[in-house]
PDB file of C-alpha atoms in Angstrom:
ATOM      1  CA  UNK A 901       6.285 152.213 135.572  1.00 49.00           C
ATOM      2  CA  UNK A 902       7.671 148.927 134.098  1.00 75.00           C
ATOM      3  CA  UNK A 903       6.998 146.754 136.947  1.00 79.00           C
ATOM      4  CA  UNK A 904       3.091 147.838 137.107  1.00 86.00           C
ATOM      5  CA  UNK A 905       3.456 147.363 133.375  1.00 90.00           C
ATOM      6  CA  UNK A 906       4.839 143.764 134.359  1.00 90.00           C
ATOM      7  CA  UNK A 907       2.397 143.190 136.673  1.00 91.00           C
ATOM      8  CA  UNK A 908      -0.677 143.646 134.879  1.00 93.00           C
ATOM      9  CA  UNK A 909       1.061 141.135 132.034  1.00 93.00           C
ATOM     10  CA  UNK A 910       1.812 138.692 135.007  1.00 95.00           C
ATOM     11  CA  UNK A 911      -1.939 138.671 135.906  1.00 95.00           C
ATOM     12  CA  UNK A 912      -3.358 138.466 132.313  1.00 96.00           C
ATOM     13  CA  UNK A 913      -1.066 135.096 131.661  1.00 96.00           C
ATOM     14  CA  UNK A 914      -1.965 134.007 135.043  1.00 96.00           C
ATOM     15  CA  UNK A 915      -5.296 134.028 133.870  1.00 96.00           C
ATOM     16  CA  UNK A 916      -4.704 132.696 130.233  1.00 96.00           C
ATOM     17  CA  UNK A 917      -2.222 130.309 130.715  1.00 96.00           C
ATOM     18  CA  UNK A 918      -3.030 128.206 134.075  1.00 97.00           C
ATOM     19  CA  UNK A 919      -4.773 124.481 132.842  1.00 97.00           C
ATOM     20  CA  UNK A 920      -6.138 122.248 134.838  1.00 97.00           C
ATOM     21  CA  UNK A 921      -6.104 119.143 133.347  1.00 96.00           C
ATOM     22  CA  UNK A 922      -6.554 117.034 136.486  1.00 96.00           C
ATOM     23  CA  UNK A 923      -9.953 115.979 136.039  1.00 95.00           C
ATOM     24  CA  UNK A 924     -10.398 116.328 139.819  1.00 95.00           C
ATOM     25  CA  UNK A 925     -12.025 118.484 142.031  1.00 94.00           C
ATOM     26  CA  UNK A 926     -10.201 121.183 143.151  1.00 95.00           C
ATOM     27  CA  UNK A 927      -9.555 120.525 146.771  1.00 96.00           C
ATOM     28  CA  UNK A 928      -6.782 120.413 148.726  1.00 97.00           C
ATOM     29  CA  UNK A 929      -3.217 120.683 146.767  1.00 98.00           C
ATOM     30  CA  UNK A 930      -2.867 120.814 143.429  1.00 98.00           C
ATOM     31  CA  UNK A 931      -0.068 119.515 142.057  1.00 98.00           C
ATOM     32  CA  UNK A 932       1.637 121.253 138.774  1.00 98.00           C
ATOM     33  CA  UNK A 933       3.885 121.399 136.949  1.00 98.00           C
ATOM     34  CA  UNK A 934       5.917 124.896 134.497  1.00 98.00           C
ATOM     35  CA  UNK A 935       6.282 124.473 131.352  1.00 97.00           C
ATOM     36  CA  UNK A 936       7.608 126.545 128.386  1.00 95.00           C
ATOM     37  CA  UNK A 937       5.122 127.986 126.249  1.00 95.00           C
ATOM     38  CA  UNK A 938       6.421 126.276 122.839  1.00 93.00           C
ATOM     39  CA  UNK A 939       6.666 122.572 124.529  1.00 92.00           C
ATOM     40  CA  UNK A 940       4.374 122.229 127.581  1.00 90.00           C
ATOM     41  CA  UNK A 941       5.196 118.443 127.680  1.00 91.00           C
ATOM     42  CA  UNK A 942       9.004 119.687 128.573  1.00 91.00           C
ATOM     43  CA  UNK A 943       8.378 120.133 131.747  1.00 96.00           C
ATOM     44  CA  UNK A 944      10.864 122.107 134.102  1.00 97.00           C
ATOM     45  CA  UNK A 945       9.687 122.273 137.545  1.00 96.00           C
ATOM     46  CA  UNK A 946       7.029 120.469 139.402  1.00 97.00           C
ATOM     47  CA  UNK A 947       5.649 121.918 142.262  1.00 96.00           C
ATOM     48  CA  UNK A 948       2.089 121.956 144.861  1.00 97.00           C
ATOM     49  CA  UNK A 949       0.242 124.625 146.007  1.00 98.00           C
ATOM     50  CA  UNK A 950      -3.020 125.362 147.383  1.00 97.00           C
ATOM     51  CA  UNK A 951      -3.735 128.133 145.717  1.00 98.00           C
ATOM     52  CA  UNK A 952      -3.068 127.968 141.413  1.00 98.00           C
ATOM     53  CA  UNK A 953      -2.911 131.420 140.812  1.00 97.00           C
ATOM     54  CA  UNK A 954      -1.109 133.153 143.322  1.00 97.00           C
ATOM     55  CA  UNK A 955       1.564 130.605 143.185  1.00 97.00           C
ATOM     56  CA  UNK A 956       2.203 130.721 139.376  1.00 97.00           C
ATOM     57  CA  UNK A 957       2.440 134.785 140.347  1.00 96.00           C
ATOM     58  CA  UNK A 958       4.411 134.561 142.833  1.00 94.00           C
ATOM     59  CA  UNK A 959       6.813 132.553 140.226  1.00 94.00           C
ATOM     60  CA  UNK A 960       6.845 135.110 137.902  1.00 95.00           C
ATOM     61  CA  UNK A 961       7.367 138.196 140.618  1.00 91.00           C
ATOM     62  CA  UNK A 962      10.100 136.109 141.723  1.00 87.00           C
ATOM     63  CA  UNK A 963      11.962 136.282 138.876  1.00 86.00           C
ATOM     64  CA  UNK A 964      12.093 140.208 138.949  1.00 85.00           C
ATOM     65  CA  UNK A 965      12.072 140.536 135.046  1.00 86.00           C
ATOM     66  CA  UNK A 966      12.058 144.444 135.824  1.00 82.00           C
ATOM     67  CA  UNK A 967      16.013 144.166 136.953  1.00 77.00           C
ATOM     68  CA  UNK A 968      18.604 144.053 134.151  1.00 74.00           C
ATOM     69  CA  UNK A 969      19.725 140.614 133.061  1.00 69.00           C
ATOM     70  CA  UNK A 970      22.665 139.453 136.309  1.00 66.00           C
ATOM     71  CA  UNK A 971      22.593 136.661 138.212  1.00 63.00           C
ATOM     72  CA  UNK A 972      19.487 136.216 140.508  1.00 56.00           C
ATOM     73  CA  UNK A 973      20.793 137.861 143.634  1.00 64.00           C
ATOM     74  CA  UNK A 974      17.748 138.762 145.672  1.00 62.00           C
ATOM     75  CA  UNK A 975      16.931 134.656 145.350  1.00 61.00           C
ATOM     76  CA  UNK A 976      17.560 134.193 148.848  1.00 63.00           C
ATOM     77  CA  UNK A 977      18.415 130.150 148.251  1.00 66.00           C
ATOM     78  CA  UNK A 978      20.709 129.258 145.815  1.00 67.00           C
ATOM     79  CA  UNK A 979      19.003 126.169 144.809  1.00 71.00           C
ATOM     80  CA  UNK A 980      16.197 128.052 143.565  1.00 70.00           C
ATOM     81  CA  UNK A 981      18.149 130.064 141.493  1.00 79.00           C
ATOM     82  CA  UNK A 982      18.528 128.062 138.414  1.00 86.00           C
ATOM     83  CA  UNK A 983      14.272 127.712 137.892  1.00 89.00           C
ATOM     84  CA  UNK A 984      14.550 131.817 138.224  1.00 87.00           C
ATOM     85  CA  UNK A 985      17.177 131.920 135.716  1.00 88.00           C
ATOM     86  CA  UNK A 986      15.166 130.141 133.279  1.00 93.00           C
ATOM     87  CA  UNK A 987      12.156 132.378 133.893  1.00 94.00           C
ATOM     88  CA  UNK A 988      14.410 135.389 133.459  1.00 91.00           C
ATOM     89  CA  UNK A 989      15.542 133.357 129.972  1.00 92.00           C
ATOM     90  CA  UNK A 990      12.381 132.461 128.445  1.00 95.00           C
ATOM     91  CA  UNK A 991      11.254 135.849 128.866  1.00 93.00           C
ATOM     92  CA  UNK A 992      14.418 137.297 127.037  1.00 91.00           C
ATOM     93  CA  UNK A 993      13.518 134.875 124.339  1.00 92.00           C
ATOM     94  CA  UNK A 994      10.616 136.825 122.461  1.00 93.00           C
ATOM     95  CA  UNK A 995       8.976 138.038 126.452  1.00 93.00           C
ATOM     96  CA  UNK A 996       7.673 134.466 126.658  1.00 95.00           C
ATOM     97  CA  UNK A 997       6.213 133.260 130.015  1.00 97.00           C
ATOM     98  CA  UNK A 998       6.100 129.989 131.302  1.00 98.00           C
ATOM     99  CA  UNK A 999       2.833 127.774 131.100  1.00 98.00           C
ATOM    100  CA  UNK A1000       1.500 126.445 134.313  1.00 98.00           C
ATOM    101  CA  UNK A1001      -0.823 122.698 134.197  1.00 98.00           C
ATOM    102  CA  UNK A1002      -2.222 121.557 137.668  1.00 98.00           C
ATOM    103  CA  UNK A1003      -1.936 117.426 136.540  1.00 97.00           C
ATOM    104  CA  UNK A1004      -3.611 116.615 140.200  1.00 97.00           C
ATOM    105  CA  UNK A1005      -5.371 117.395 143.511  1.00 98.00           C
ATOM    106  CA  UNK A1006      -4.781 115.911 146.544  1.00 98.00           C
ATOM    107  CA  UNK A1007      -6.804 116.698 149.639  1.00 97.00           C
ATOM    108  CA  UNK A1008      -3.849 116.523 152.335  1.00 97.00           C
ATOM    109  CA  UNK A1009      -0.557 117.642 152.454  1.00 96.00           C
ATOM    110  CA  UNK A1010       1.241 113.764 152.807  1.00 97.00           C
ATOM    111  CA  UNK A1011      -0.878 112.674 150.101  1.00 97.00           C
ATOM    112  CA  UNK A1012       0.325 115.886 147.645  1.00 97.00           C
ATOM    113  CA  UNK A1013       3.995 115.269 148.489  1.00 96.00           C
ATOM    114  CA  UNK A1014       3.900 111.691 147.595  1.00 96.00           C
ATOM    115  CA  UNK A1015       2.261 112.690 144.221  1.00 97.00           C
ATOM    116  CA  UNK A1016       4.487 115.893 143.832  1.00 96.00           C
ATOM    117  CA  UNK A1017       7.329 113.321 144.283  1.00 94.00           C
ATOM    118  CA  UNK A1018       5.899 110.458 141.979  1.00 95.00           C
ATOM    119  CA  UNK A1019       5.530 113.583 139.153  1.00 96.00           C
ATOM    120  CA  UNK A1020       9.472 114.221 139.742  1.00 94.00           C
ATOM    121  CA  UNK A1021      10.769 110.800 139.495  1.00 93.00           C
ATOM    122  CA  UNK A1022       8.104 110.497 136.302  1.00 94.00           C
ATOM    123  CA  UNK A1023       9.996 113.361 134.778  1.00 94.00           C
ATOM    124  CA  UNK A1024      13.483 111.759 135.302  1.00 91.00           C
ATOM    125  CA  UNK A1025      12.540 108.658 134.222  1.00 92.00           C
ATOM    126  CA  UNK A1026      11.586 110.475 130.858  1.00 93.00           C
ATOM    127  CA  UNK A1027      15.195 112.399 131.107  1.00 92.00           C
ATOM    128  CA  UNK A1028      13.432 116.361 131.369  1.00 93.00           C
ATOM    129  CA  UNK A1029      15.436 118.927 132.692  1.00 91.00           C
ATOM    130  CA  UNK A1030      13.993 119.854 135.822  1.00 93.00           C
ATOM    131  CA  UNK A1031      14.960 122.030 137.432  1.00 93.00           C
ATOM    132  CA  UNK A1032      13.868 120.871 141.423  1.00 90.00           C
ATOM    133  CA  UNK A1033      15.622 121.048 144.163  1.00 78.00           C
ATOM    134  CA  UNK A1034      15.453 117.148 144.490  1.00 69.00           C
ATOM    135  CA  UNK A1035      17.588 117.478 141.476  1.00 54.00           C
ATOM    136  CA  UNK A1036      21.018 118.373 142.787  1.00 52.00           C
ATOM    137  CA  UNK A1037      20.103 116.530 146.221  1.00 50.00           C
ATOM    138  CA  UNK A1038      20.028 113.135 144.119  1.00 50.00           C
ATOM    139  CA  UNK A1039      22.155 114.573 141.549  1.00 49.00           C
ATOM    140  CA  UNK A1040      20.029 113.320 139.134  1.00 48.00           C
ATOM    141  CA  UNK A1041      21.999 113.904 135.345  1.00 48.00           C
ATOM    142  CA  UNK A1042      20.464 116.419 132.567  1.00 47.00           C
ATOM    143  CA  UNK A1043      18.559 118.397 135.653  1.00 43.00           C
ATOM    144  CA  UNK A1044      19.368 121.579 137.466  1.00 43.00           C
ATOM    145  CA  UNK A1045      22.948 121.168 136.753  1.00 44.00           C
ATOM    146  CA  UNK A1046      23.034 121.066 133.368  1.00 42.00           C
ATOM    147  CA  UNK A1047      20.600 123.650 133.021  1.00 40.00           C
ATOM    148  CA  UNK A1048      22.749 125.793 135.015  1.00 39.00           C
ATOM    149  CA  UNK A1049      25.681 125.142 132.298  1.00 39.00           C
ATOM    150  CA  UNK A1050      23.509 126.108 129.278  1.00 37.00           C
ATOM    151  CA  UNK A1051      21.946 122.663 128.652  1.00 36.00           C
ATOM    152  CA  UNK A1052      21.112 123.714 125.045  1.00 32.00           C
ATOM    153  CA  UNK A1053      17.375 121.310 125.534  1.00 31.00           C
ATOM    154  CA  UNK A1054      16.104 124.457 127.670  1.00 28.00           C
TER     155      UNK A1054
END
């Protein structure tokens, strides 16, 4: 019963809380970034997708807010583990849900990874705890790491 409960939520915020503030036309990939709820410009992952909606879904199934509170097991890579954890943590906080803006489209894929990857680097460069895989691989400070050991700026 509480996952269809869950479910049903998951689709309403989908549908409230997805902005696209691109100013483009929506072809191709968008690329976006999650938010919390209470600071959108504190932006904790960036990601691309072609499709808006079921992507921010499929982050908030992932999270499997229906188990009790462990560690993310069923995350089948543990690099993705810590952006899961924070899902699972915002939502303990008050059953908050993260906020999803699509900042750009690009119409191919090479194009949408050099702007996913220009969105990164423009969060480090601002010092936001992201929490991408790119993180640990350039073990960039203040990112997935420290969110991982309770970086009290989540």
């Amino acid at each position: 019963m509480i996952v269809t409960e869950l479910t049903h939520r998951f689709r309403r915020h989908v549908a409230r809380e997805l902005y696209d503030e691109s100013g483009d036309l929506p072809v191709g990939s968008a690329i976006y970034t999650l938010s919390d709820p209470r600071d959108i410009r504190a932006i904790r992952y960036v990601g691309q997708t072609n499709h808006p909606r079921r992507r921010f879904l499929q982050h908030l199934t992932h999270a499997r807010l229906w188990l009790p509170d462990e560690r993310p097991w069923w995350v089948a890579s543990p690099k993705l583990r810590p952006l899961y954890e924070w899902i699972r943590a915002l939502y303990g906080d008050g059953s908050r849900l993260p906020v999803m803006v699509l900042w750009a489209w690009r119409p191919t894929p090479a194009s949408a990874r050099l702007a996913e990857r220009a969105r990164i680097y423009e969060c480090w460069a601002k010092s936001l705890p992201i929490l991408n895989v790119e993180a640990e691989i350039l073990d960039r400070p203040g990112t997935a790491d420290a969110a991982r050991a309770g970086d009290p700026r989540r």
